[in-house]
Coordinates of C-alpha atoms and ligand atoms in Angstrom, one line a residue:
X284 CA -53.3 47.9 16.6
X285 CA -54.4 50.2 13.9
X286 CA -57.2 52.7 14.5
X287 CA -60.5 51.2 14.1
X288 CA -59.5 47.8 14.6
X289 CA -61.5 47.2 17.9
X290 CA -64.4 48.3 16.0
X291 CA -63.7 45.9 13.3
X292 CA -63.4 43.1 15.8
X293 CA -66.9 43.9 17.2
X294 CA -68.4 43.9 13.7
X295 CA -66.8 40.4 13.3
X296 CA -68.1 39.1 16.6
X297 CA -71.6 40.5 15.4
X298 CA -71.3 38.5 12.2
X299 CA -70.4 35.3 13.9
X300 CA -73.1 35.8 16.8
X301 CA -75.5 36.3 13.8
X302 CA -75.1 32.5 12.9
X303 CA -75.5 31.1 9.3
X304 CA -72.3 32.8 7.9
X305 CA -72.5 32.1 4.2
X306 CA -70.7 29.0 3.0
X307 CA -69.7 30.6 -0.2
X308 CA -69.5 34.3 -1.2
X309 CA -69.1 35.4 -4.7
X310 CA -67.9 38.9 -5.6
X311 CA -67.9 40.9 -8.8
X312 CA -64.9 43.2 -8.0
X313 CA -66.0 46.3 -10.1
X314 CA -65.0 49.9 -10.1
X315 CA -61.2 50.0 -10.5
X316 CA -61.3 52.3 -13.4
X317 CA -63.6 54.8 -11.8
X318 CA -61.4 54.6 -8.6
X319 CA -58.5 55.6 -10.8
X320 CA -60.4 58.1 -12.8
X321 CA -61.6 60.0 -9.8
X322 CA -58.0 60.5 -8.8
X323 CA -56.5 61.3 -12.2
X324 CA -54.6 58.1 -12.3
X325 CA -54.4 55.6 -15.2
X326 CA -56.8 52.7 -15.0
X327 CA -54.2 50.2 -14.1
X328 CA -53.5 52.0 -10.9
X329 CA -57.1 51.2 -9.9
X330 CA -56.2 47.5 -10.5
X331 CA -53.2 47.6 -8.6
X332 CA -55.0 49.0 -5.7
X333 CA -57.7 46.5 -6.1
X334 CA -55.2 43.8 -5.3
X335 CA -55.3 45.0 -1.7
X336 CA -58.9 44.7 -1.6
X337 CA -58.5 41.0 -2.8
X338 CA -56.1 40.3 0.2
X339 CA -58.6 42.0 2.6
X340 CA -61.7 40.0 1.3
X341 CA -59.7 36.6 1.5
X342 CA -58.7 37.7 5.1
X343 CA -62.2 38.5 6.1
X344 CA -63.5 35.3 4.6
X345 CA -60.9 33.3 6.6
X346 CA -62.0 35.3 9.8
X347 CA -65.6 34.4 9.4
X348 CA -64.8 30.9 8.5
X349 CA -66.4 31.1 5.0
X350 CA -65.4 28.0 3.2
X351 CA -65.6 29.1 -0.6
X352 CA -65.0 32.5 -2.1
X353 CA -65.4 33.2 -5.8
X354 CA -63.8 36.5 -7.1
X355 CA -64.5 37.7 -10.7
X356 CA -61.1 39.1 -11.7
X357 CA -61.3 39.2 -15.6
X358 CA -64.2 38.3 -17.8
X359 CA -64.3 36.7 -21.2
X360 CA -65.8 40.0 -22.4
X361 CA -62.8 42.0 -20.8
X362 CA -60.5 40.5 -23.7
X363 CA -62.3 43.5 -25.7
X364 CA -60.3 46.2 -23.6
X365 CA -57.3 48.0 -24.9
X366 CA -54.2 45.7 -25.2
X367 CA -52.3 47.7 -22.7
X368 CA -54.8 47.3 -20.0
X369 CA -55.1 43.6 -20.7
X370 CA -51.4 43.4 -20.3
X371 CA -51.3 45.5 -17.1
X372 CA -53.9 43.1 -15.6
X373 CA -52.0 40.0 -16.6
X374 CA -48.8 41.4 -15.0
X375 CA -50.7 42.1 -12.0
X376 CA -51.8 38.4 -11.8
X377 CA -48.2 37.2 -11.9
X378 CA -47.4 39.8 -9.2
X379 CA -50.3 38.6 -7.0
X380 CA -49.2 35.0 -7.5
X381 CA -45.6 35.9 -6.7
X382 CA -46.5 38.0 -3.6
X383 CA -49.4 35.9 -2.1
X384 CA -48.5 32.3 -3.0
X385 CA -46.7 31.2 0.2
X386 CA -49.0 33.3 2.4
X387 CA -52.1 31.8 1.0
X388 CA -50.8 28.1 1.5
X389 CA -49.9 28.9 5.0
X390 CA -53.4 30.2 5.7
X391 CA -54.8 27.0 4.1
X392 CA -56.3 28.6 1.2
X393 CA -56.6 26.5 -2.1
X394 CA -56.7 28.7 -5.1
X395 CA -58.5 27.3 -8.2
X396 CA -58.6 29.4 -11.5
X397 CA -61.8 29.1 -13.3
X398 CA -62.2 30.2 -16.9
X399 CA -61.0 29.6 -20.4
X400 CA -57.2 29.2 -20.0
X401 CA -56.6 28.6 -23.6
X402 CA -56.6 32.5 -24.0
X403 CA -53.9 33.1 -21.3
X404 CA -50.3 34.0 -22.3
X405 CA -47.7 31.6 -21.4
X406 CA -46.7 33.8 -18.4
X407 CA -50.1 34.1 -17.0
X408 CA -50.8 30.4 -17.4
X409 CA -47.5 29.7 -15.6
X410 CA -48.7 32.0 -12.8
X411 CA -52.1 30.3 -12.5
X412 CA -50.4 26.7 -12.7
X413 CA -47.9 27.8 -9.9
X414 CA -50.5 29.1 -7.5
X415 CA -52.8 26.2 -8.0
X416 CA -49.8 23.7 -7.6
X417 CA -48.7 25.5 -4.4
X418 CA -52.0 25.4 -2.6
X419 CA -53.4 22.3 -4.0
X420 CA -53.2 20.5 -0.6
X421 CA -55.1 23.1 1.3
X422 CA -58.7 23.0 2.5
X423 CA -59.7 25.8 4.9
X424 CA -60.8 28.1 2.1
X425 CA -61.4 27.5 -1.5
X426 CA -60.5 30.6 -3.5
X427 CA -62.0 30.3 -7.0
X428 CA -60.4 33.0 -9.2
X429 CA -62.4 33.7 -12.1
X430 CA -60.0 34.8 -15.0
X431 CA -61.0 34.7 -18.6
X432 CA -64.3 33.5 -17.3
X433 CA -67.8 33.7 -18.9
X434 CA -70.7 31.9 -17.5
X435 CA -72.4 31.1 -20.8
X436 CA -69.0 29.5 -22.0
X437 CA -68.9 27.5 -18.8
X438 CA -72.4 26.3 -19.3
X439 CA -71.8 25.5 -22.9
X440 CA -68.7 23.6 -22.0
X441 CA -70.6 21.6 -19.3
X442 CA -73.4 20.7 -22.0
X443 CA -70.6 19.5 -24.4
X444 CA -68.9 17.4 -21.8
X445 CA -72.2 15.8 -20.8
X446 CA -73.0 15.3 -24.6
X447 CA -69.7 13.6 -25.2
X448 CA -70.5 11.3 -22.3
X449 CA -73.7 10.4 -23.8
X450 CA -72.4 9.8 -27.2
X451 CA -69.7 7.4 -25.7
X452 CA -72.6 5.6 -24.0
X453 CA -71.4 6.4 -20.4
X454 CA -74.8 8.1 -19.4
X455 CA -78.2 8.1 -20.5
X456 CA -79.6 11.9 -21.4
X457 CA -82.8 11.1 -19.5
X458 CA -80.7 10.5 -16.1
X459 CA -78.9 13.9 -16.2
X460 CA -80.0 15.9 -13.3
X461 CA -79.0 19.2 -11.8
X462 CA -76.3 17.7 -9.7
X463 CA -74.7 16.2 -12.7
X464 CA -74.9 19.4 -14.5
X465 CA -73.4 21.3 -11.7
X466 CA -70.4 18.9 -11.3
X467 CA -69.5 19.5 -15.0
X468 CA -69.2 23.3 -14.3
X469 CA -65.8 24.8 -13.5
X470 CA -67.1 25.4 -10.0
X471 CA -67.5 21.7 -9.3
X472 CA -67.0 21.0 -5.5
X473 CA -68.0 24.5 -4.4
X474 CA -71.8 24.8 -3.3
X475 CA -73.8 27.5 -4.9
X476 CA -73.0 31.0 -3.4
X477 CA -75.2 32.1 -0.7
X478 CA -74.2 35.7 -1.2
X479 CA -73.4 37.6 -4.4
X480 CA -71.7 40.9 -3.7
X481 CA -71.1 43.6 -6.4
X482 CA -69.2 46.7 -5.8
X483 CA -69.7 50.1 -7.8
X484 CA -73.3 50.1 -7.8
X485 CA -73.9 48.4 -11.0
X486 CA -77.2 46.3 -11.1
X487 CA -76.1 43.4 -13.3
X488 CA -74.5 40.2 -13.1
X489 CA -72.1 40.6 -16.3
X490 CA -72.1 36.9 -17.2
X491 CA -71.1 35.6 -13.8
X492 CA -72.1 32.4 -12.4
X493 CA -75.4 32.3 -14.1
X494 CA -76.4 28.8 -13.2
X495 CA -74.9 28.9 -9.7
X496 CA -76.7 32.1 -8.5
X497 CA -80.2 30.7 -9.0
X498 CA -81.0 31.5 -5.3
X499 CA -78.1 33.7 -4.0
X500 CA -78.9 36.7 -2.1
X501 CA -77.6 39.9 -3.8
X502 CA -75.8 42.7 -2.1
X503 CA -74.8 45.6 -4.3
X504 CA -72.8 48.5 -2.7
X505 CA -71.8 51.8 -4.2
X506 CA -68.2 51.2 -2.7
X507 CA -65.7 51.1 -5.6
X508 CA -63.6 47.8 -5.4
X509 CA -60.3 49.4 -4.3
X510 CA -62.0 50.9 -1.3
X511 CA -63.6 47.7 -0.3
X512 CA -62.4 46.8 3.1
X513 CA -63.1 43.9 5.7
X514 CA -65.6 46.2 7.2
X515 CA -67.6 46.3 3.9
X516 CA -67.5 42.6 3.7
X517 CA -68.8 42.2 7.1
X518 CA -71.6 44.6 6.5
X519 CA -72.5 42.6 3.5
X520 CA -72.8 39.5 5.5
X521 CA -75.0 41.3 8.2
X522 CA -77.1 42.4 5.6
X523 CA -77.3 38.7 4.2
X524 CA -78.1 37.5 7.7
X525 CA -81.2 39.9 7.7
X526 CA -82.6 38.2 4.5
X527 CA -85.3 35.6 4.7
X528 CA -84.3 32.9 2.2
X529 CA -87.5 31.3 0.8
X530 CA -86.4 29.3 -2.1
X531 CA -89.9 29.5 -3.5
X532 CA -91.6 28.4 -0.2
X533 CA -94.2 30.1 1.8
X534 CA -92.5 30.7 5.1
X535 CA -95.2 32.4 7.3
Ligands
IPE98 C1 -63.2 45.9 -12.4 O1 -62.9 47.2 -12.7 C2 -62.0 45.0 -12.8 C3 -62.1 44.4 -14.2 C4 -63.2 44.4 -14.8 C5 -60.9 43.7 -14.7 P1 -63.2 47.9 -14.1 O2 -61.9 47.9 -14.7 O3 -64.4 47.4 -14.7 O4 -63.6 49.4 -13.5 P2 -64.9 50.3 -13.9 O5 -66.1 49.5 -14.0 O6 -64.4 50.8 -15.4 O7 -64.7 51.5 -13.0
IPE99 C1 -67.4 42.4 -14.5 O1 -67.1 43.9 -14.5 C2 -66.1 41.7 -14.7 C3 -65.2 41.8 -13.6 C4 -65.4 42.4 -12.4 C5 -64.0 41.3 -13.8 P1 -67.0 44.7 -15.8 O2 -66.8 46.2 -15.6 O3 -66.4 44.1 -17.0 O4 -68.7 44.7 -16.3 P2 -69.7 45.6 -17.1 O5 -68.9 45.7 -18.5 O6 -69.8 46.8 -16.4 O7 -71.0 44.9 -17.2
MG100 MG1 -66.3 47.7 -14.7

């Protein structure tokens, strides 16, 4: 057993004892570049190290019996980064898929990639399809991997698909409700996140799940993503469990 493991077990026990573990956790995995910069390393080394944090986050979610986790891996706006950084990120995606596909399926994780696939290179698209195919039958944990993702894009595409159904006479515009709209989003089938975590201390949502986080609790940590451990995840959930969710109501 590694040093600190009993302490981690105790933290997990506290989380489980706390009741109401979030059904859905969403994470903005930020700070890879700064992590690398602090060590005099190229940015892609931060992204590479960040892959280990992805593994830890998924393990932590499985341990807590979280049912859905959405990880922001690459935004639509990230396409404006230097081509060599984008290429490195896409290579890491293929590496992640090759390395994790089998283990994820064995653990019951279903991976679903959300975002604009039309912009992905053939190799990246192949990686996406291969991990989705290999894990399609699983249902212990849904892992939504947001790649080439932009929330405004997602909302627009939902609006377009509903508009097309109206034009085709399948639905009446006046009958469209929030559930219909949510079903037209990429995240259909996952409930709204209970908890949104952002690493690296930035206080913004950066075009992530704008519709879905209407009532999510937000936990921002200074920790840079490559340093994010299961302990940090459990601490975030303990913080969440201390919150009083009101949804606009008066509760006392
Ligand atoms: C997050 O880390 C990963 C991606 C956006 C792909 P960053 O690359 O944004 O790292 P910082 O924010 O520059 O430190
Ligand atoms: C958000 O991080 C996107 C991901 C974590 C994939 P960014 O680093 O791109 O966000 P900004 O530019 O700081 O808002
Ligand atoms: Mg960043």
